[in-house]
């Protein structure tokens, strides 16, 4: 068996930074607002190290609150302050930039469109920073129906694909003669998707490692499925021998590994180690 790793995989800069900040503040009286990342194994590990995850602010009455990389709206900052809690902000700087871009556009008198997923926490946080005159658009069809306006400002969810953003912007260009576009996309998602697709084209089987509740990992699996046999796994324990040992020529079988931006390095390593065992059969 030949094992290949995607050129870009696993933790992005914002997630690495948020976890580092959480660990630095782990004192047993410290909570992230929502799971720090969409990876149950990492959330559990942090809990063991003294960083709990709370669903909402009402259940936190003392200690430190860590805002995760997705960010939150301004009201949450006020509520944390009002409750007398210590605040540690691990919002990814790229997300912060998108939040501030939306707010500035509104202050400059633009109607604002956020290109992104309506239910994503990051998009909700950008919407809350914009405060008013802001619409979330997910698809080109929605953009086509958007009512024309005098001045239109456009920002994006950081993890939107470049292609989706361009399709939507193309429609929105027809809606105003005064348009300001702030392309607040971060490259981490595009890099991981591109690298996964390139690898999936060259191998027989792809393993996509990451939380089933992680949107970016699920998306990687969907993209790889189009190119070769693909399995989405959370941990090395889920790997089944029959995926490989039925192969007529096991020694020549090419297996690719990729992982979402919320998948810890140690899980990727465990997957690689487990595959090496089959290699020795
Ligand atoms: S995907 Fe990009 S914007 Fe989101 S947390 Fe990672 S680095 Fe930050």
mmCIF file of C-alpha atoms and ligand atoms in Angstrom:
data_model
loop_
_atom_site.group_PDB
_atom_site.id
_atom_site.type_symbol
_atom_site.label_atom_id
_atom_site.label_comp_id
_atom_site.label_asym_id
_atom_site.label_seq_id
_atom_site.Cartn_x
_atom_site.Cartn_y
_atom_site.Cartn_z
ATOM 1 C CA UNK A 1 0.000 0.000 0.000
ATOM 2 C CA UNK A 2 1.230 3.475 -0.825
ATOM 3 C CA UNK A 3 0.074 6.259 1.485
ATOM 4 C CA UNK A 4 -0.145 9.890 0.391
ATOM 5 C CA UNK A 5 -1.054 12.963 2.412
ATOM 6 C CA UNK A 6 -2.784 15.955 0.802
ATOM 7 C CA UNK A 7 -0.504 18.988 0.434
ATOM 8 C CA UNK A 8 -2.779 21.001 2.755
ATOM 9 C CA UNK A 9 -4.736 19.210 5.460
ATOM 10 C CA UNK A 10 -5.842 19.568 9.054
ATOM 11 C CA UNK A 11 -5.836 22.577 11.348
ATOM 12 C CA UNK A 12 -5.891 26.012 9.761
ATOM 13 C CA UNK A 13 -4.190 29.029 11.296
ATOM 14 C CA UNK A 14 -7.355 30.274 13.076
ATOM 15 C CA UNK A 15 -8.133 26.928 14.696
ATOM 16 C CA UNK A 16 -4.506 26.365 15.798
ATOM 17 C CA UNK A 17 -4.507 29.819 17.337
ATOM 18 C CA UNK A 18 -7.851 29.302 19.134
ATOM 19 C CA UNK A 19 -6.717 26.007 20.641
ATOM 20 C CA UNK A 20 -3.430 27.526 21.780
ATOM 21 C CA UNK A 21 -5.322 30.385 23.440
ATOM 22 C CA UNK A 22 -7.731 27.911 25.105
ATOM 23 C CA UNK A 23 -4.839 25.810 26.464
ATOM 24 C CA UNK A 24 -3.061 28.890 27.796
ATOM 25 C CA UNK A 25 -6.192 29.756 29.788
ATOM 26 C CA UNK A 26 -7.067 26.244 30.986
ATOM 27 C CA UNK A 27 -7.598 26.547 34.718
ATOM 28 C CA UNK A 28 -10.727 24.464 35.314
ATOM 29 C CA UNK A 29 -12.880 27.628 35.445
ATOM 30 C CA UNK A 30 -12.736 28.312 31.780
ATOM 31 C CA UNK A 31 -15.361 27.698 29.103
ATOM 32 C CA UNK A 32 -15.620 28.110 25.373
ATOM 33 C CA UNK A 33 -18.879 29.502 24.092
ATOM 34 C CA UNK A 34 -19.963 26.583 21.908
ATOM 35 C CA UNK A 35 -17.490 23.794 21.010
ATOM 36 C CA UNK A 36 -14.124 25.338 20.132
ATOM 37 C CA UNK A 37 -14.074 23.385 16.877
ATOM 38 C CA UNK A 38 -16.324 20.814 15.212
ATOM 39 C CA UNK A 39 -14.303 17.873 16.393
ATOM 40 C CA UNK A 40 -15.655 15.848 19.347
ATOM 41 C CA UNK A 41 -12.264 14.256 20.171
ATOM 42 C CA UNK A 42 -10.542 17.644 20.464
ATOM 43 C CA UNK A 43 -13.406 19.073 22.543
ATOM 44 C CA UNK A 44 -13.111 16.091 24.914
ATOM 45 C CA UNK A 45 -9.346 16.453 25.183
ATOM 46 C CA UNK A 46 -9.673 20.127 26.062
ATOM 47 C CA UNK A 47 -12.301 19.261 28.674
ATOM 48 C CA UNK A 48 -9.788 16.904 30.302
ATOM 49 C CA UNK A 49 -7.215 19.717 30.281
ATOM 50 C CA UNK A 50 -9.605 22.131 32.042
ATOM 51 C CA UNK A 51 -11.468 23.913 29.239
ATOM 52 C CA UNK A 52 -15.180 23.138 29.213
ATOM 53 C CA UNK A 53 -17.624 23.905 26.393
ATOM 54 C CA UNK A 54 -20.889 25.685 27.222
ATOM 55 C CA UNK A 55 -23.856 25.859 24.883
ATOM 56 C CA UNK A 56 -24.736 29.418 25.866
ATOM 57 C CA UNK A 57 -23.824 32.250 28.169
ATOM 58 C CA UNK A 58 -26.710 31.671 30.587
ATOM 59 C CA UNK A 59 -25.007 28.522 31.907
ATOM 60 C CA UNK A 60 -21.722 30.359 32.711
ATOM 61 C CA UNK A 61 -21.688 32.234 35.995
ATOM 62 C CA UNK A 62 -17.988 32.499 36.861
ATOM 63 C CA UNK A 63 -14.493 32.284 35.427
ATOM 64 C CA UNK A 64 -13.335 32.866 31.872
ATOM 65 C CA UNK A 65 -15.305 32.784 28.627
ATOM 66 C CA UNK A 66 -13.379 32.041 25.445
ATOM 67 C CA UNK A 67 -14.877 33.208 22.191
ATOM 68 C CA UNK A 68 -14.064 30.624 19.537
ATOM 69 C CA UNK A 69 -12.592 31.260 16.082
ATOM 70 C CA UNK A 70 -16.061 31.671 14.427
ATOM 71 C CA UNK A 71 -16.612 34.845 16.464
ATOM 72 C CA UNK A 72 -19.772 36.296 18.003
ATOM 73 C CA UNK A 73 -21.800 39.483 17.703
ATOM 74 C CA UNK A 74 -21.212 42.626 19.825
ATOM 75 C CA UNK A 75 -24.119 41.874 22.197
ATOM 76 C CA UNK A 76 -22.310 38.796 23.505
ATOM 77 C CA UNK A 77 -19.250 40.908 24.416
ATOM 78 C CA UNK A 78 -21.584 43.238 26.344
ATOM 79 C CA UNK A 79 -23.310 40.327 28.094
ATOM 80 C CA UNK A 80 -19.982 38.776 29.149
ATOM 81 C CA UNK A 81 -18.917 42.136 30.583
ATOM 82 C CA UNK A 82 -22.266 42.656 32.329
ATOM 83 C CA UNK A 83 -21.965 39.235 34.003
ATOM 84 C CA UNK A 84 -18.515 40.149 35.312
ATOM 85 C CA UNK A 85 -16.822 37.269 33.493
ATOM 86 C CA UNK A 86 -13.279 37.362 32.163
ATOM 87 C CA UNK A 87 -13.254 37.468 28.373
ATOM 88 C CA UNK A 88 -10.646 35.859 26.131
ATOM 89 C CA UNK A 89 -11.177 36.505 22.445
ATOM 90 C CA UNK A 90 -9.996 33.717 20.116
ATOM 91 C CA UNK A 91 -11.937 34.994 17.104
ATOM 92 C CA UNK A 92 -9.849 34.262 14.010
ATOM 93 C CA UNK A 93 -8.382 37.541 12.687
ATOM 94 C CA UNK A 94 -9.781 36.717 9.234
ATOM 95 C CA UNK A 95 -13.296 36.457 10.715
ATOM 96 C CA UNK A 96 -12.749 39.693 12.618
ATOM 97 C CA UNK A 97 -11.834 41.357 9.331
ATOM 98 C CA UNK A 98 -15.123 40.179 7.743
ATOM 99 C CA UNK A 99 -17.121 41.407 10.765
ATOM 100 C CA UNK A 100 -15.482 44.852 10.652
ATOM 101 C CA UNK A 101 -15.797 45.048 6.851
ATOM 102 C CA UNK A 102 -19.585 44.548 7.094
ATOM 103 C CA UNK A 103 -19.868 47.153 9.850
ATOM 104 C CA UNK A 104 -17.789 49.715 7.906
ATOM 105 C CA UNK A 105 -19.872 49.240 4.758
ATOM 106 C CA UNK A 106 -23.101 49.840 6.700
ATOM 107 C CA UNK A 107 -21.564 52.934 8.326
ATOM 108 C CA UNK A 108 -20.587 54.210 4.863
ATOM 109 C CA UNK A 109 -24.229 53.940 3.790
ATOM 110 C CA UNK A 110 -24.156 50.731 1.793
ATOM 111 C CA UNK A 111 -26.798 48.008 1.853
ATOM 112 C CA UNK A 112 -24.730 44.920 2.596
ATOM 113 C CA UNK A 113 -24.813 41.369 1.289
ATOM 114 C CA UNK A 114 -22.927 38.628 3.133
ATOM 115 C CA UNK A 115 -22.195 35.737 0.792
ATOM 116 C CA UNK A 116 -22.403 32.634 2.978
ATOM 117 C CA UNK A 117 -24.490 30.046 4.805
ATOM 118 C CA UNK A 118 -27.439 31.508 6.737
ATOM 119 C CA UNK A 119 -27.093 29.156 9.694
ATOM 120 C CA UNK A 120 -23.334 29.272 10.097
ATOM 121 C CA UNK A 121 -22.253 30.862 13.412
ATOM 122 C CA UNK A 122 -19.596 32.953 11.693
ATOM 123 C CA UNK A 123 -22.135 34.406 9.245
ATOM 124 C CA UNK A 124 -24.539 35.141 12.099
ATOM 125 C CA UNK A 125 -21.723 36.988 13.875
ATOM 126 C CA UNK A 126 -20.936 39.087 10.763
ATOM 127 C CA UNK A 127 -24.644 39.919 10.476
ATOM 128 C CA UNK A 128 -24.754 41.040 14.093
ATOM 129 C CA UNK A 129 -21.720 43.315 13.653
ATOM 130 C CA UNK A 130 -23.324 44.876 10.565
ATOM 131 C CA UNK A 131 -26.450 45.534 12.689
ATOM 132 C CA UNK A 132 -28.773 46.759 9.899
ATOM 133 C CA UNK A 133 -29.469 46.813 6.148
ATOM 134 C CA UNK A 134 -27.768 43.441 5.671
ATOM 135 C CA UNK A 135 -28.865 40.299 3.810
ATOM 136 C CA UNK A 136 -27.275 36.850 3.715
ATOM 137 C CA UNK A 137 -27.163 35.223 0.268
ATOM 138 C CA UNK A 138 -26.268 31.578 -0.219
ATOM 139 C CA UNK A 139 -26.846 30.951 -3.916
ATOM 140 C CA UNK A 140 -26.707 32.666 -7.313
ATOM 141 C CA UNK A 141 -30.483 32.084 -7.617
ATOM 142 C CA UNK A 142 -31.055 34.078 -4.423
ATOM 143 C CA UNK A 143 -28.743 36.818 -5.722
ATOM 144 C CA UNK A 144 -30.803 37.016 -8.922
ATOM 145 C CA UNK A 145 -33.913 37.769 -6.857
ATOM 146 C CA UNK A 146 -32.177 40.405 -4.710
ATOM 147 C CA UNK A 147 -33.895 43.802 -5.045
ATOM 148 C CA UNK A 148 -31.800 46.557 -6.699
ATOM 149 C CA UNK A 149 -30.454 49.247 -4.380
ATOM 150 C CA UNK A 150 -28.501 52.511 -4.601
ATOM 151 C CA UNK A 151 -25.245 51.449 -2.959
ATOM 152 C CA UNK A 152 -24.326 47.809 -2.463
ATOM 153 C CA UNK A 153 -21.490 46.451 -0.341
ATOM 154 C CA UNK A 154 -20.486 42.795 -0.513
ATOM 155 C CA UNK A 155 -18.508 40.725 1.992
ATOM 156 C CA UNK A 156 -18.162 36.980 2.344
ATOM 157 C CA UNK A 157 -18.083 34.228 4.916
ATOM 158 C CA UNK A 158 -14.393 33.402 5.224
ATOM 159 C CA UNK A 159 -14.869 29.767 4.171
ATOM 160 C CA UNK A 160 -16.990 30.335 1.057
ATOM 161 C CA UNK A 161 -15.419 28.861 -2.076
ATOM 162 C CA UNK A 162 -13.978 31.384 -4.502
ATOM 163 C CA UNK A 163 -16.152 29.946 -7.275
ATOM 164 C CA UNK A 164 -19.411 30.349 -5.297
ATOM 165 C CA UNK A 165 -18.462 33.923 -4.387
ATOM 166 C CA UNK A 166 -17.814 34.850 -8.007
ATOM 167 C CA UNK A 167 -21.110 33.303 -9.231
ATOM 168 C CA UNK A 168 -23.062 35.312 -6.670
ATOM 169 C CA UNK A 169 -21.148 38.548 -7.267
ATOM 170 C CA UNK A 170 -21.835 38.204 -10.998
ATOM 171 C CA UNK A 171 -25.576 38.369 -10.290
ATOM 172 C CA UNK A 172 -25.218 41.165 -7.728
ATOM 173 C CA UNK A 173 -23.293 43.367 -10.180
ATOM 174 C CA UNK A 174 -26.657 43.912 -11.950
ATOM 175 C CA UNK A 175 -28.270 45.271 -8.790
ATOM 176 C CA UNK A 176 -26.522 48.622 -8.278
ATOM 177 C CA UNK A 177 -24.288 51.098 -10.056
ATOM 178 C CA UNK A 178 -22.302 51.785 -6.862
ATOM 179 C CA UNK A 179 -20.810 48.531 -5.634
ATOM 180 C CA UNK A 180 -17.986 47.935 -3.167
ATOM 181 C CA UNK A 181 -16.690 44.373 -2.889
ATOM 182 C CA UNK A 182 -14.606 43.279 0.088
ATOM 183 C CA UNK A 183 -13.568 39.702 -0.657
ATOM 184 C CA UNK A 184 -13.120 38.501 2.911
ATOM 185 C CA UNK A 185 -12.391 34.884 1.953
ATOM 186 C CA UNK A 186 -9.596 33.054 3.756
ATOM 187 C CA UNK A 187 -7.474 30.742 1.624
ATOM 188 C CA UNK A 188 -7.443 27.769 4.054
ATOM 189 C CA UNK A 189 -10.646 26.157 2.752
ATOM 190 C CA UNK A 190 -9.822 26.583 -0.934
ATOM 191 C CA UNK A 191 -6.295 25.241 -0.363
ATOM 192 C CA UNK A 192 -7.607 22.105 1.415
ATOM 193 C CA UNK A 193 -10.300 21.453 -1.183
ATOM 194 C CA UNK A 194 -7.935 21.904 -4.116
ATOM 195 C CA UNK A 195 -5.261 19.681 -2.554
ATOM 196 C CA UNK A 196 -7.839 16.973 -1.689
ATOM 197 C CA UNK A 197 -9.226 16.891 -5.238
ATOM 198 C CA UNK A 198 -5.739 16.738 -6.762
ATOM 199 C CA UNK A 199 -4.844 13.817 -4.527
ATOM 200 C CA UNK A 200 -8.182 12.009 -5.024
ATOM 201 C CA UNK A 201 -7.476 12.003 -8.753
ATOM 202 C CA UNK A 202 -4.206 10.112 -8.259
ATOM 203 C CA UNK A 203 -5.212 7.460 -5.681
ATOM 204 C CA UNK A 204 -7.559 4.448 -5.487
ATOM 205 C CA UNK A 205 -9.052 5.189 -2.077
ATOM 206 C CA UNK A 206 -9.353 8.428 -0.102
ATOM 207 C CA UNK A 207 -9.764 8.685 3.651
ATOM 208 C CA UNK A 208 -11.236 12.006 4.750
ATOM 209 C CA UNK A 209 -10.602 12.489 8.445
ATOM 210 C CA UNK A 210 -12.673 14.761 10.659
ATOM 211 C CA UNK A 211 -15.835 15.350 12.661
ATOM 212 C CA UNK A 212 -19.122 14.323 11.050
ATOM 213 C CA UNK A 213 -20.467 17.645 12.355
ATOM 214 C CA UNK A 214 -17.700 19.543 10.565
ATOM 215 C CA UNK A 215 -19.091 21.206 7.443
ATOM 216 C CA UNK A 216 -15.671 21.657 5.842
ATOM 217 C CA UNK A 217 -14.699 17.985 6.372
ATOM 218 C CA UNK A 218 -18.029 16.782 4.933
ATOM 219 C CA UNK A 219 -17.472 19.030 1.934
ATOM 220 C CA UNK A 220 -13.989 17.536 1.401
ATOM 221 C CA UNK A 221 -15.523 14.028 1.455
ATOM 222 C CA UNK A 222 -18.173 15.031 -1.106
ATOM 223 C CA UNK A 223 -15.527 16.440 -3.445
ATOM 224 C CA UNK A 224 -13.304 13.363 -3.148
ATOM 225 C CA UNK A 225 -16.267 11.013 -3.771
ATOM 226 C CA UNK A 226 -16.467 12.437 -7.283
ATOM 227 C CA UNK A 227 -12.938 11.211 -8.018
ATOM 228 C CA UNK A 228 -12.467 7.863 -6.206
ATOM 229 C CA UNK A 229 -13.764 5.553 -3.458
ATOM 230 C CA UNK A 230 -13.944 7.741 -0.369
ATOM 231 C CA UNK A 231 -14.529 7.067 3.331
ATOM 232 C CA UNK A 232 -15.265 9.847 5.827
ATOM 233 C CA UNK A 233 -13.957 8.782 9.240
ATOM 234 C CA UNK A 234 -13.635 10.539 12.576
ATOM 235 C CA UNK A 235 -10.918 8.304 14.035
ATOM 236 C CA UNK A 236 -8.520 5.493 13.079
ATOM 237 C CA UNK A 237 -10.771 2.947 14.868
ATOM 238 C CA UNK A 238 -13.370 3.326 12.125
ATOM 239 C CA UNK A 239 -11.042 2.017 9.423
ATOM 240 C CA UNK A 240 -12.139 -1.433 8.213
ATOM 241 C CA UNK A 241 -9.627 -3.951 6.796
ATOM 242 C CA UNK A 242 -11.988 -4.964 3.972
ATOM 243 C CA UNK A 243 -11.594 -1.496 2.442
ATOM 244 C CA UNK A 244 -8.065 -2.516 1.482
ATOM 245 C CA UNK A 245 -7.295 -6.205 1.842
ATOM 246 C CA UNK A 246 -9.749 -7.237 -0.863
ATOM 247 C CA UNK A 247 -7.638 -5.341 -3.315
ATOM 248 C CA UNK A 248 -6.012 -7.687 -5.863
ATOM 249 C CA UNK A 249 -2.702 -5.988 -5.467
ATOM 250 C CA UNK A 250 -2.494 -4.553 -1.947
ATOM 251 C CA UNK A 251 1.113 -3.506 -2.262
ATOM 252 C CA UNK A 252 0.255 -1.273 -5.232
ATOM 253 C CA UNK A 253 -2.935 0.179 -3.719
ATOM 254 C CA UNK A 254 -2.719 3.969 -3.424
ATOM 255 C CA UNK A 255 -4.464 5.489 -0.434
ATOM 256 C CA UNK A 256 -4.789 9.244 0.039
ATOM 257 C CA UNK A 257 -5.456 11.042 3.314
ATOM 258 C CA UNK A 258 -6.916 14.469 3.837
ATOM 259 C CA UNK A 259 -8.490 16.165 6.844
ATOM 260 C CA UNK A 260 -10.718 19.146 7.548
ATOM 261 C CA UNK A 261 -9.502 22.393 9.104
ATOM 262 C CA UNK A 262 -10.795 21.212 12.493
ATOM 263 C CA UNK A 263 -9.021 17.838 12.560
ATOM 264 C CA UNK A 264 -6.156 17.561 15.079
ATOM 265 C CA UNK A 265 -2.725 16.358 13.917
ATOM 266 C CA UNK A 266 -2.727 13.470 16.377
ATOM 267 C CA UNK A 267 -5.849 11.931 14.748
ATOM 268 C CA UNK A 268 -4.285 12.224 11.274
ATOM 269 C CA UNK A 269 -1.170 10.521 12.648
ATOM 270 C CA UNK A 270 -3.197 7.656 14.170
ATOM 271 C CA UNK A 271 -4.901 7.085 10.809
ATOM 272 C CA UNK A 272 -1.546 6.981 8.994
ATOM 273 C CA UNK A 273 -0.104 4.568 11.588
ATOM 274 C CA UNK A 274 -3.114 2.241 11.286
ATOM 275 C CA UNK A 275 -2.753 2.104 7.507
ATOM 276 C CA UNK A 276 0.886 1.124 7.872
ATOM 277 C CA UNK A 277 -0.276 -2.015 9.731
ATOM 278 C CA UNK A 278 -2.205 -3.184 6.650
ATOM 279 C CA UNK A 279 0.873 -2.512 4.644
ATOM 280 C CA UNK A 280 2.694 -5.181 6.628
ATOM 281 C CA UNK A 281 0.019 -7.880 6.097
HETATM 282 S S1 LIG B 1 -10.763 28.679 7.974
HETATM 283 FE FE1 LIG B 1 -9.678 30.632 7.763
HETATM 284 S S2 LIG B 1 -11.048 32.131 8.682
HETATM 285 FE FE2 LIG B 1 -11.741 30.136 9.399
HETATM 286 S S3 LIG B 1 -10.674 29.851 11.310
HETATM 287 FE FE3 LIG B 1 -9.413 28.912 9.745
HETATM 288 S S4 LIG B 1 -7.932 30.512 9.158
HETATM 289 FE FE4 LIG B 1 -9.621 31.508 10.252
#
